[in-house]
PDB file of N, CA and C in Angstrom:
ATOM      1  N   MET A  65      74.780  76.671  82.000  1.00  0.00           N
ATOM      2  CA  MET A  65      75.953  76.858  82.859  1.00  0.00           C
ATOM      3  C   MET A  65      76.195  75.495  83.514  1.00  0.00           C
ATOM      4  N   THR A  66      77.454  75.184  83.658  1.00  0.00           N
ATOM      5  CA  THR A  66      77.847  73.928  84.314  1.00  0.00           C
ATOM      6  C   THR A  66      77.767  74.117  85.799  1.00  0.00           C
ATOM      7  N   GLY A  67      77.715  73.086  86.593  1.00  0.00           N
ATOM      8  CA  GLY A  67      77.684  73.207  88.057  1.00  0.00           C
ATOM      9  C   GLY A  67      78.866  73.940  88.633  1.00  0.00           C
ATOM     10  N   HIS A  68      80.055  73.741  88.070  1.00  0.00           N
ATOM     11  CA  HIS A  68      81.256  74.412  88.476  1.00  0.00           C
ATOM     12  C   HIS A  68      81.132  75.923  88.223  1.00  0.00           C
ATOM     13  N   ARG A  69      80.603  76.311  87.052  1.00  0.00           N
ATOM     14  CA  ARG A  69      80.445  77.751  86.730  1.00  0.00           C
ATOM     15  C   ARG A  69      79.454  78.391  87.636  1.00  0.00           C
ATOM     16  N   ILE A  70      78.348  77.681  87.944  1.00  0.00           N
ATOM     17  CA  ILE A  70      77.308  78.292  88.824  1.00  0.00           C
ATOM     18  C   ILE A  70      77.906  78.446  90.223  1.00  0.00           C
ATOM     19  N   ALA A  71      78.673  77.526  90.696  1.00  0.00           N
ATOM     20  CA  ALA A  71      79.236  77.599  92.022  1.00  0.00           C
ATOM     21  C   ALA A  71      80.253  78.751  92.104  1.00  0.00           C
ATOM     22  N   ARG A  72      81.032  78.943  91.023  1.00  0.00           N
ATOM     23  CA  ARG A  72      82.014  80.053  91.011  1.00  0.00           C
ATOM     24  C   ARG A  72      81.292  81.332  90.931  1.00  0.00           C
ATOM     25  N   THR A  73      80.171  81.462  90.181  1.00  0.00           N
ATOM     26  CA  THR A  73      79.421  82.671  90.130  1.00  0.00           C
ATOM     27  C   THR A  73      78.773  83.028  91.475  1.00  0.00           C
ATOM     28  N   ILE A  74      78.222  82.014  92.155  1.00  0.00           N
ATOM     29  CA  ILE A  74      77.633  82.251  93.446  1.00  0.00           C
ATOM     30  C   ILE A  74      78.684  82.674  94.432  1.00  0.00           C
ATOM     31  N   THR A  75      79.877  82.068  94.400  1.00  0.00           N
ATOM     32  CA  THR A  75      80.987  82.453  95.291  1.00  0.00           C
ATOM     33  C   THR A  75      81.370  83.913  95.061  1.00  0.00           C
ATOM     34  N   PHE A  76      81.449  84.372  93.750  1.00  0.00           N
ATOM     35  CA  PHE A  76      81.817  85.695  93.465  1.00  0.00           C
ATOM     36  C   PHE A  76      80.774  86.670  94.012  1.00  0.00           C
ATOM     37  N   LEU A  77      79.441  86.318  93.756  1.00  0.00           N
ATOM     38  CA  LEU A  77      78.392  87.225  94.322  1.00  0.00           C
ATOM     39  C   LEU A  77      78.432  87.343  95.781  1.00  0.00           C
ATOM     40  N   CYS A  78      78.666  86.246  96.429  1.00  0.00           N
ATOM     41  CA  CYS A  78      78.672  86.240  97.922  1.00  0.00           C
ATOM     42  C   CYS A  78      79.877  87.087  98.422  1.00  0.00           C
ATOM     43  N   ALA A  79      80.923  87.072  97.722  1.00  0.00           N
ATOM     44  CA  ALA A  79      82.087  87.926  98.058  1.00  0.00           C
ATOM     45  C   ALA A  79      81.878  89.387  97.750  1.00  0.00           C
ATOM     46  N   ALA A  80      81.140  89.672  96.690  1.00  0.00           N
ATOM     47  CA  ALA A  80      80.946  91.015  96.251  1.00  0.00           C
ATOM     48  C   ALA A  80      79.866  91.764  97.036  1.00  0.00           C
ATOM     49  N   ILE A  81      78.890  91.039  97.492  1.00  0.00           N
ATOM     50  CA  ILE A  81      77.753  91.729  98.220  1.00  0.00           C
ATOM     51  C   ILE A  81      78.208  92.529  99.478  1.00  0.00           C
ATOM     52  N   PRO A  82      79.105  91.986 100.273  1.00  0.00           N
ATOM     53  CA  PRO A  82      79.509  92.880 101.413  1.00  0.00           C
ATOM     54  C   PRO A  82      80.271  94.111 100.908  1.00  0.00           C
ATOM     55  N   LEU A  83      81.015  94.036  99.799  1.00  0.00           N
ATOM     56  CA  LEU A  83      81.689  95.241  99.268  1.00  0.00           C
ATOM     57  C   LEU A  83      80.608  96.296  98.776  1.00  0.00           C
ATOM     58  N   ALA A  84      79.549  95.828  98.174  1.00  0.00           N
ATOM     59  CA  ALA A  84      78.491  96.744  97.711  1.00  0.00           C
ATOM     60  C   ALA A  84      77.774  97.360  98.847  1.00  0.00           C
ATOM     61  N   CYS A  85      77.764  96.746  99.989  1.00  0.00           N
ATOM     62  CA  CYS A  85      76.997  97.321 101.166  1.00  0.00           C
ATOM     63  C   CYS A  85      77.882  97.894 102.177  1.00  0.00           C
ATOM     64  N   SER A  86      79.126  98.228 101.819  1.00  0.00           N
ATOM     65  CA  SER A  86      80.038  98.806 102.758  1.00  0.00           C
ATOM     66  C   SER A  86      79.614 100.200 103.224  1.00  0.00           C
ATOM     67  N   ASP A  87      80.156 100.660 104.290  1.00  0.00           N
ATOM     68  CA  ASP A  87      79.865 101.994 104.840  1.00  0.00           C
ATOM     69  C   ASP A  87      80.411 103.015 103.878  1.00  0.00           C
ATOM     70  N   SER A  88      79.849 104.271 104.090  1.00  0.00           N
ATOM     71  CA  SER A  88      80.309 105.460 103.336  1.00  0.00           C
ATOM     72  C   SER A  88      81.745 105.751 103.776  1.00  0.00           C
ATOM     73  N   LEU A  89      82.361 106.655 103.060  1.00  0.00           N
ATOM     74  CA  LEU A  89      83.680 107.079 103.367  1.00  0.00           C
ATOM     75  C   LEU A  89      83.670 107.718 104.720  1.00  0.00           C
ATOM     76  N   ALA A  90      84.632 107.504 105.573  1.00  0.00           N
ATOM     77  CA  ALA A  90      84.800 108.238 106.822  1.00  0.00           C
ATOM     78  C   ALA A  90      85.900 109.311 106.677  1.00  0.00           C
ATOM     79  N   PRO A  91      85.900 110.339 107.417  1.00  0.00           N
ATOM     80  CA  PRO A  91      86.926 111.368 107.317  1.00  0.00           C
ATOM     81  C   PRO A  91      88.357 110.759 107.310  1.00  0.00           C
ATOM     82  N   GLY A  92      88.601 109.807 108.114  1.00  0.00           N
ATOM     83  CA  GLY A  92      89.900 109.256 108.169  1.00  0.00           C
ATOM     84  C   GLY A  92      90.319 108.470 106.939  1.00  0.00           C
ATOM     85  N   ASP A  93      89.324 108.154 106.100  1.00  0.00           N
ATOM     86  CA  ASP A  93      89.631 107.347 104.884  1.00  0.00           C
ATOM     87  C   ASP A  93      90.399 108.180 103.832  1.00  0.00           C
ATOM     88  N   VAL A  94      90.226 109.440 103.865  1.00  0.00           N
ATOM     89  CA  VAL A  94      90.910 110.331 102.796  1.00  0.00           C
ATOM     90  C   VAL A  94      91.998 111.174 103.332  1.00  0.00           C
ATOM     91  N   LEU A  95      92.172 111.292 104.651  1.00  0.00           N
ATOM     92  CA  LEU A  95      93.232 112.190 105.177  1.00  0.00           C
ATOM     93  C   LEU A  95      94.589 111.767 104.704  1.00  0.00           C
ATOM     94  N   GLY A  96      95.409 112.742 104.438  1.00  0.00           N
ATOM     95  CA  GLY A  96      96.776 112.444 103.997  1.00  0.00           C
ATOM     96  C   GLY A  96      97.201 113.148 102.762  1.00  0.00           C
ATOM     97  N   THR A  97      98.299 112.695 102.204  1.00  0.00           N
ATOM     98  CA  THR A  97      98.930 113.315 101.036  1.00  0.00           C
ATOM     99  C   THR A  97      98.857 112.337  99.910  1.00  0.00           C
ATOM    100  N   TYR A  98      98.432 112.893  98.725  1.00  0.00           N
ATOM    101  CA  TYR A  98      98.376 112.095  97.507  1.00  0.00           C
ATOM    102  C   TYR A  98      99.216 112.766  96.421  1.00  0.00           C
ATOM    103  N   VAL A  99     100.100 111.946  95.890  1.00  0.00           N
ATOM    104  CA  VAL A  99     101.044 112.446  94.882  1.00  0.00           C
ATOM    105  C   VAL A  99     100.684 111.803  93.516  1.00  0.00           C
ATOM    106  N   LEU A 100     100.595 112.694  92.461  1.00  0.00           N
ATOM    107  CA  LEU A 100     100.279 112.258  91.139  1.00  0.00           C
ATOM    108  C   LEU A 100     101.605 111.608  90.569  1.00  0.00           C
ATOM    109  N   HIS A 101     101.454 110.397  90.011  1.00  0.00           N
ATOM    110  CA  HIS A 101     102.537 109.667  89.444  1.00  0.00           C
ATOM    111  C   HIS A 101     102.489 109.571  87.947  1.00  0.00           C
ATOM    112  N   ASN A 102     101.213 109.523  87.403  1.00  0.00           N
ATOM    113  CA  ASN A 102     101.043 109.431  85.953  1.00  0.00           C
ATOM    114  C   ASN A 102      99.749 109.979  85.540  1.00  0.00           C
ATOM    115  N   VAL A 103      99.609 110.334  84.266  1.00  0.00           N
ATOM    116  CA  VAL A 103      98.342 110.816  83.703  1.00  0.00           C
ATOM    117  C   VAL A 103      98.092 109.838  82.601  1.00  0.00           C
ATOM    118  N   ALA A 104      96.914 109.142  82.685  1.00  0.00           N
ATOM    119  CA  ALA A 104      96.474 108.247  81.609  1.00  0.00           C
ATOM    120  C   ALA A 104      97.600 107.187  81.285  1.00  0.00           C
ATOM    121  N   GLY A 105      98.339 106.783  82.340  1.00  0.00           N
ATOM    122  CA  GLY A 105      99.449 105.792  82.154  1.00  0.00           C
ATOM    123  C   GLY A 105     100.797 106.339  81.782  1.00  0.00           C
ATOM    124  N   ASP A 106     100.893 107.683  81.484  1.00  0.00           N
ATOM    125  CA  ASP A 106     102.088 108.302  81.160  1.00  0.00           C
ATOM    126  C   ASP A 106     102.737 108.886  82.388  1.00  0.00           C
ATOM    127  N   ALA A 107     104.019 108.443  82.645  1.00  0.00           N
ATOM    128  CA  ALA A 107     104.726 108.885  83.884  1.00  0.00           C
ATOM    129  C   ALA A 107     105.032 110.427  83.752  1.00  0.00           C
ATOM    130  N   LEU A 108     105.144 111.034  84.921  1.00  0.00           N
ATOM    131  CA  LEU A 108     105.491 112.510  84.905  1.00  0.00           C
ATOM    132  C   LEU A 108     106.904 112.684  84.573  1.00  0.00           C
ATOM    133  N   PRO A 109     107.332 113.813  83.942  1.00  0.00           N
ATOM    134  CA  PRO A 109     106.441 114.879  83.442  1.00  0.00           C
ATOM    135  C   PRO A 109     105.785 114.352  82.127  1.00  0.00           C
ATOM    136  N   THR A 110     104.503 114.843  81.982  1.00  0.00           N
ATOM    137  CA  THR A 110     103.738 114.450  80.865  1.00  0.00           C
ATOM    138  C   THR A 110     102.674 115.551  80.509  1.00  0.00           C
ATOM    139  N   VAL A 111     102.099 115.433  79.330  1.00  0.00           N
ATOM    140  CA  VAL A 111     101.065 116.387  78.978  1.00  0.00           C
ATOM    141  C   VAL A 111      99.842 116.137  79.768  1.00  0.00           C
ATOM    142  N   LEU A 112      99.350 117.227  80.422  1.00  0.00           N
ATOM    143  CA  LEU A 112      98.074 117.138  81.180  1.00  0.00           C
ATOM    144  C   LEU A 112      96.910 117.315  80.315  1.00  0.00           C
ATOM    145  N   TYR A 113      96.993 118.379  79.438  1.00  0.00           N
ATOM    146  CA  TYR A 113      95.958 118.665  78.496  1.00  0.00           C
ATOM    147  C   TYR A 113      96.453 119.656  77.470  1.00  0.00           C
ATOM    148  N   THR A 114      95.737 119.773  76.318  1.00  0.00           N
ATOM    149  CA  THR A 114      96.113 120.675  75.232  1.00  0.00           C
ATOM    150  C   THR A 114      94.883 121.465  74.875  1.00  0.00           C
ATOM    151  N   THR A 115      94.996 122.763  74.746  1.00  0.00           N
ATOM    152  CA  THR A 115      93.878 123.617  74.178  1.00  0.00           C
ATOM    153  C   THR A 115      94.295 124.138  72.855  1.00  0.00           C
ATOM    154  N   ASP A 116      93.450 124.982  72.281  1.00  0.00           N
ATOM    155  CA  ASP A 116      93.788 125.575  70.982  1.00  0.00           C
ATOM    156  C   ASP A 116      94.992 126.495  71.073  1.00  0.00           C
ATOM    157  N   TYR A 117      95.335 126.909  72.231  1.00  0.00           N
ATOM    158  CA  TYR A 117      96.384 127.864  72.441  1.00  0.00           C
ATOM    159  C   TYR A 117      97.732 127.327  73.090  1.00  0.00           C
ATOM    160  N   ALA A 118      97.580 126.225  73.934  1.00  0.00           N
ATOM    161  CA  ALA A 118      98.759 125.816  74.635  1.00  0.00           C
ATOM    162  C   ALA A 118      98.567 124.388  74.980  1.00  0.00           C
ATOM    163  N   THR A 119      99.850 123.762  75.247  1.00  0.00           N
ATOM    164  CA  THR A 119      99.889 122.404  75.787  1.00  0.00           C
ATOM    165  C   THR A 119     100.406 122.568  77.215  1.00  0.00           C
ATOM    166  N   ILE A 120      99.686 121.975  78.156  1.00  0.00           N
ATOM    167  CA  ILE A 120     100.016 122.116  79.589  1.00  0.00           C
ATOM    168  C   ILE A 120     100.684 120.772  80.008  1.00  0.00           C
ATOM    169  N   ARG A 121     101.875 120.884  80.439  1.00  0.00           N
ATOM    170  CA  ARG A 121     102.698 119.723  80.948  1.00  0.00           C
ATOM    171  C   ARG A 121     102.748 119.753  82.454  1.00  0.00           C
ATOM    172  N   VAL A 122     102.554 118.668  83.145  1.00  0.00           N
ATOM    173  CA  VAL A 122     102.659 118.616  84.534  1.00  0.00           C
ATOM    174  C   VAL A 122     103.911 117.913  84.936  1.00  0.00           C
ATOM    175  N   PHE A 123     104.657 118.474  85.918  1.00  0.00           N
ATOM    176  CA  PHE A 123     105.855 117.955  86.444  1.00  0.00           C
ATOM    177  C   PHE A 123     105.636 117.278  87.832  1.00  0.00           C
ATOM    178  N   ALA A 124     104.705 117.912  88.606  1.00  0.00           N
ATOM    179  CA  ALA A 124     104.388 117.405  89.921  1.00  0.00           C
ATOM    180  C   ALA A 124     103.096 117.958  90.361  1.00  0.00           C
ATOM    181  N   ASP A 125     102.294 117.125  91.076  1.00  0.00           N
ATOM    182  CA  ASP A 125     100.948 117.529  91.637  1.00  0.00           C
ATOM    183  C   ASP A 125     100.743 116.817  92.939  1.00  0.00           C
ATOM    184  N   THR A 126     100.375 117.513  93.978  1.00  0.00           N
ATOM    185  CA  THR A 126     100.210 116.942  95.300  1.00  0.00           C
ATOM    186  C   THR A 126      98.927 117.463  95.909  1.00  0.00           C
ATOM    187  N   LEU A 127      98.095 116.576  96.422  1.00  0.00           N
ATOM    188  CA  LEU A 127      96.838 116.934  97.162  1.00  0.00           C
ATOM    189  C   LEU A 127      97.117 116.571  98.601  1.00  0.00           C
ATOM    190  N   ARG A 128      96.685 117.470  99.482  1.00  0.00           N
ATOM    191  CA  ARG A 128      96.749 117.200 100.903  1.00  0.00           C
ATOM    192  C   ARG A 128      95.400 117.461 101.519  1.00  0.00           C
ATOM    193  N   PHE A 129      94.892 116.432 102.286  1.00  0.00           N
ATOM    194  CA  PHE A 129      93.607 116.499 103.006  1.00  0.00           C
ATOM    195  C   PHE A 129      93.916 116.417 104.507  1.00  0.00           C
ATOM    196  N   ALA A 130      93.530 117.499 105.260  1.00  0.00           N
ATOM    197  CA  ALA A 130      93.801 117.615 106.662  1.00  0.00           C
ATOM    198  C   ALA A 130      92.553 117.304 107.461  1.00  0.00           C
ATOM    199  N   PRO A 131      92.724 116.907 108.732  1.00  0.00           N
ATOM    200  CA  PRO A 131      91.618 116.514 109.603  1.00  0.00           C
ATOM    201  C   PRO A 131      90.552 117.668 109.828  1.00  0.00           C
ATOM    202  N   ASP A 132      90.953 118.901 109.654  1.00  0.00           N
ATOM    203  CA  ASP A 132      89.993 119.989 109.869  1.00  0.00           C
ATOM    204  C   ASP A 132      89.097 120.328 108.659  1.00  0.00           C
ATOM    205  N   GLY A 133      89.107 119.459 107.604  1.00  0.00           N
ATOM    206  CA  GLY A 133      88.207 119.658 106.545  1.00  0.00           C
ATOM    207  C   GLY A 133      88.810 120.601 105.472  1.00  0.00           C
ATOM    208  N   ARG A 134      90.099 120.947 105.640  1.00  0.00           N
ATOM    209  CA  ARG A 134      90.796 121.802 104.717  1.00  0.00           C
ATOM    210  C   ARG A 134      91.866 121.014 103.983  1.00  0.00           C
ATOM    211  N   GLY A 135      92.304 121.515 102.816  1.00  0.00           N
ATOM    212  CA  GLY A 135      93.279 120.806 102.067  1.00  0.00           C
ATOM    213  C   GLY A 135      93.980 121.814 101.171  1.00  0.00           C
ATOM    214  N   SER A 136      94.946 121.304 100.419  1.00  0.00           N
ATOM    215  CA  SER A 136      95.721 122.161  99.463  1.00  0.00           C
ATOM    216  C   SER A 136      96.137 121.284  98.303  1.00  0.00           C
ATOM    217  N   ILE A 137      96.309 122.002  97.215  1.00  0.00           N
ATOM    218  CA  ILE A 137      96.845 121.392  95.966  1.00  0.00           C
ATOM    219  C   ILE A 137      98.078 122.176  95.596  1.00  0.00           C
ATOM    220  N   ASN A 138      99.200 121.509  95.381  1.00  0.00           N
ATOM    221  CA  ASN A 138     100.479 122.089  94.952  1.00  0.00           C
ATOM    222  C   ASN A 138     100.832 121.474  93.588  1.00  0.00           C
ATOM    223  N   THR A 139     101.209 122.367  92.659  1.00  0.00           N
ATOM    224  CA  THR A 139     101.467 121.803  91.332  1.00  0.00           C
ATOM    225  C   THR A 139     102.638 122.592  90.732  1.00  0.00           C
ATOM    226  N   LEU A 140     103.327 121.858  89.830  1.00  0.00           N
ATOM    227  CA  LEU A 140     104.454 122.403  89.052  1.00  0.00           C
ATOM    228  C   LEU A 140     104.139 122.043  87.602  1.00  0.00           C
ATOM    229  N   ARG A 141     103.806 123.095  86.780  1.00  0.00           N
ATOM    230  CA  ARG A 141     103.429 122.887  85.403  1.00  0.00           C
ATOM    231  C   ARG A 141     104.188 123.776  84.456  1.00  0.00           C
ATOM    232  N   GLU A 142     104.014 123.484  83.216  1.00  0.00           N
ATOM    233  CA  GLU A 142     104.638 124.286  82.108  1.00  0.00           C
ATOM    234  C   GLU A 142     103.669 124.469  81.011  1.00  0.00           C
ATOM    235  N   SER A 143     103.590 125.614  80.458  1.00  0.00           N
ATOM    236  CA  SER A 143     102.676 125.985  79.372  1.00  0.00           C
ATOM    237  C   SER A 143     103.501 126.234  78.132  1.00  0.00           C
ATOM    238  N   GLU A 144     103.198 125.448  77.021  1.00  0.00           N
ATOM    239  CA  GLU A 144     103.901 125.586  75.783  1.00  0.00           C
ATOM    240  C   GLU A 144     102.867 126.041  74.680  1.00  0.00           C
ATOM    241  N   PRO A 145     103.096 127.270  74.208  1.00  0.00           N
ATOM    242  CA  PRO A 145     102.147 127.719  73.104  1.00  0.00           C
ATOM    243  C   PRO A 145     102.117 126.848  71.946  1.00  0.00           C
ATOM    244  N   VAL A 146     100.872 126.574  71.415  1.00  0.00           N
ATOM    245  CA  VAL A 146     100.782 125.703  70.261  1.00  0.00           C
ATOM    246  C   VAL A 146     101.444 126.260  69.063  1.00  0.00           C
ATOM    247  N   LYS A 147     101.411 127.604  68.900  1.00  0.00           N
ATOM    248  CA  LYS A 147     102.056 128.250  67.773  1.00  0.00           C
ATOM    249  C   LYS A 147     103.055 129.239  68.322  1.00  0.00           C
ATOM    250  N   GLY A 148     104.214 129.357  67.729  1.00  0.00           N
ATOM    251  CA  GLY A 148     105.140 130.429  68.173  1.00  0.00           C
ATOM    252  C   GLY A 148     106.210 129.917  68.990  1.00  0.00           C
ATOM    253  N   ASP A 149     106.481 130.671  70.163  1.00  0.00           N
ATOM    254  CA  ASP A 149     107.591 130.438  71.050  1.00  0.00           C
ATOM    255  C   ASP A 149     107.562 129.053  71.664  1.00  0.00           C
ATOM    256  N   GLY A 150     108.681 128.652  72.248  1.00  0.00           N
ATOM    257  CA  GLY A 150     108.841 127.413  72.947  1.00  0.00           C
ATOM    258  C   GLY A 150     108.134 127.495  74.349  1.00  0.00           C
ATOM    259  N   PRO A 151     108.273 126.471  75.140  1.00  0.00           N
ATOM    260  CA  PRO A 151     107.684 126.451  76.497  1.00  0.00           C
ATOM    261  C   PRO A 151     108.109 127.621  77.347  1.00  0.00           C
ATOM    262  N   THR A 152     107.144 128.005  78.179  1.00  0.00           N
ATOM    263  CA  THR A 152     107.473 129.069  79.267  1.00  0.00           C
ATOM    264  C   THR A 152     108.249 128.340  80.349  1.00  0.00           C
ATOM    265  N   GLU A 153     108.758 129.113  81.212  1.00  0.00           N
ATOM    266  CA  GLU A 153     109.446 128.468  82.410  1.00  0.00           C
ATOM    267  C   GLU A 153     108.335 127.785  83.269  1.00  0.00           C
ATOM    268  N   PRO A 154     108.685 126.670  83.889  1.00  0.00           N
ATOM    269  CA  PRO A 154     107.703 125.975  84.744  1.00  0.00           C
ATOM    270  C   PRO A 154     107.221 126.942  85.810  1.00  0.00           C
ATOM    271  N   PHE A 155     105.957 126.879  86.093  1.00  0.00           N
ATOM    272  CA  PHE A 155     105.358 127.673  87.162  1.00  0.00           C
ATOM    273  C   PHE A 155     104.799 126.828  88.237  1.00  0.00           C
ATOM    274  N   ARG A 156     104.843 127.264  89.479  1.00  0.00           N
ATOM    275  CA  ARG A 156     104.440 126.562  90.629  1.00  0.00           C
ATOM    276  C   ARG A 156     103.275 127.356  91.238  1.00  0.00           C
ATOM    277  N   TRP A 157     102.227 126.698  91.646  1.00  0.00           N
ATOM    278  CA  TRP A 157     101.169 127.372  92.345  1.00  0.00           C
ATOM    279  C   TRP A 157     100.574 126.453  93.430  1.00  0.00           C
ATOM    280  N   GLN A 158     100.016 127.072  94.411  1.00  0.00           N
ATOM    281  CA  GLN A 158      99.391 126.371  95.492  1.00  0.00           C
ATOM    282  C   GLN A 158      98.024 127.023  95.746  1.00  0.00           C
ATOM    283  N   THR A 159      97.017 126.288  96.036  1.00  0.00           N
ATOM    284  CA  THR A 159      95.729 126.811  96.370  1.00  0.00           C
ATOM    285  C   THR A 159      95.087 125.919  97.413  1.00  0.00           C
ATOM    286  N   GLY A 160      94.326 126.559  98.300  1.00  0.00           N
ATOM    287  CA  GLY A 160      93.618 125.834  99.368  1.00  0.00           C
ATOM    288  C   GLY A 160      92.244 125.459  98.918  1.00  0.00           C
ATOM    289  N   PHE A 161      91.641 124.521  99.634  1.00  0.00           N
ATOM    290  CA  PHE A 161      90.331 124.154  99.439  1.00  0.00           C
ATOM    291  C   PHE A 161      89.696 123.630 100.734  1.00  0.00           C
ATOM    292  N   ALA A 162      88.358 123.607 100.748  1.00  0.00           N
ATOM    293  CA  ALA A 162      87.632 122.934 101.795  1.00  0.00           C
ATOM    294  C   ALA A 162      87.080 121.648 101.226  1.00  0.00           C
ATOM    295  N   PHE A 163      86.893 120.660 102.084  1.00  0.00           N
ATOM    296  CA  PHE A 163      86.265 119.385 101.547  1.00  0.00           C
ATOM    297  C   PHE A 163      85.331 118.782 102.577  1.00  0.00           C
ATOM    298  N   LYS A 164      84.370 118.071 102.087  1.00  0.00           N
ATOM    299  CA  LYS A 164      83.525 117.289 102.997  1.00  0.00           C
ATOM    300  C   LYS A 164      83.185 115.974 102.251  1.00  0.00           C
ATOM    301  N   LEU A 165      82.824 115.035 103.071  1.00  0.00           N
ATOM    302  CA  LEU A 165      82.526 113.699 102.510  1.00  0.00           C
ATOM    303  C   LEU A 165      81.011 113.588 102.495  1.00  0.00           C
ATOM    304  N   ILE A 166      80.454 113.118 101.367  1.00  0.00           N
ATOM    305  CA  ILE A 166      79.094 112.941 101.173  1.00  0.00           C
ATOM    306  C   ILE A 166      78.916 111.481 100.617  1.00  0.00           C
ATOM    307  N   ASP A 167      78.478 110.600 101.473  1.00  0.00           N
ATOM    308  CA  ASP A 167      78.379 109.203 101.106  1.00  0.00           C
ATOM    309  C   ASP A 167      79.762 108.718 100.584  1.00  0.00           C
ATOM    310  N   ASP A 168      79.854 108.334  99.355  1.00  0.00           N
ATOM    311  CA  ASP A 168      81.103 107.805  98.812  1.00  0.00           C
ATOM    312  C   ASP A 168      81.838 108.772  97.989  1.00  0.00           C
ATOM    313  N   ARG A 169      81.532 110.108  98.144  1.00  0.00           N
ATOM    314  CA  ARG A 169      82.140 111.155  97.322  1.00  0.00           C
ATOM    315  C   ARG A 169      82.923 112.119  98.246  1.00  0.00           C
ATOM    316  N   ILE A 170      83.895 112.801  97.620  1.00  0.00           N
ATOM    317  CA  ILE A 170      84.605 113.873  98.265  1.00  0.00           C
ATOM    318  C   ILE A 170      84.151 115.168  97.554  1.00  0.00           C
ATOM    319  N   GLU A 171      83.550 116.051  98.246  1.00  0.00           N
ATOM    320  CA  GLU A 171      83.140 117.343  97.619  1.00  0.00           C
ATOM    321  C   GLU A 171      84.154 118.361  97.981  1.00  0.00           C
ATOM    322  N   VAL A 172      84.728 119.081  97.017  1.00  0.00           N
ATOM    323  CA  VAL A 172      85.750 120.049  97.205  1.00  0.00           C
ATOM    324  C   VAL A 172      85.266 121.414  96.705  1.00  0.00           C
ATOM    325  N   THR A 173      85.610 122.423  97.511  1.00  0.00           N
ATOM    326  CA  THR A 173      85.299 123.796  97.185  1.00  0.00           C
ATOM    327  C   THR A 173      86.616 124.591  97.280  1.00  0.00           C
ATOM    328  N   PHE A 174      87.100 125.018  96.074  1.00  0.00           N
ATOM    329  CA  PHE A 174      88.390 125.731  96.017  1.00  0.00           C
ATOM    330  C   PHE A 174      88.201 127.146  96.537  1.00  0.00           C
ATOM    331  N   ASP A 175      89.247 127.615  97.227  1.00  0.00           N
ATOM    332  CA  ASP A 175      89.328 129.001  97.678  1.00  0.00           C
ATOM    333  C   ASP A 175      89.509 129.938  96.428  1.00  0.00           C
ATOM    334  N   CYS A 176      88.869 131.101  96.489  1.00  0.00           N
ATOM    335  CA  CYS A 176      89.017 132.100  95.410  1.00  0.00           C
ATOM    336  C   CYS A 176      90.012 133.097  95.758  1.00  0.00           C
TER     337      CYS A 176
END
């Protein structure tokens, strides 16, 4: 390695070390509303996934995280059978969940 390359590597490591040692997520870090804009780089509406029976297309998806440890997911999707008829009418559903932060993860438990 040249002296310039070594200096650049050391500078990078010195800048990265504080990031690696940062604090865990705090509750305020995740509060708010998150809107899905794309799936694997494809803008909405787009295919979310396909099974042997249907292709699921997503039109909108929103996650909300509230200060009380509760949240909700709202979605607008369409199911198109792989064989047979065309797509069904888009369907909308909402479900609640509880969440907690563990280190640098968000743990979610959906309501049944």
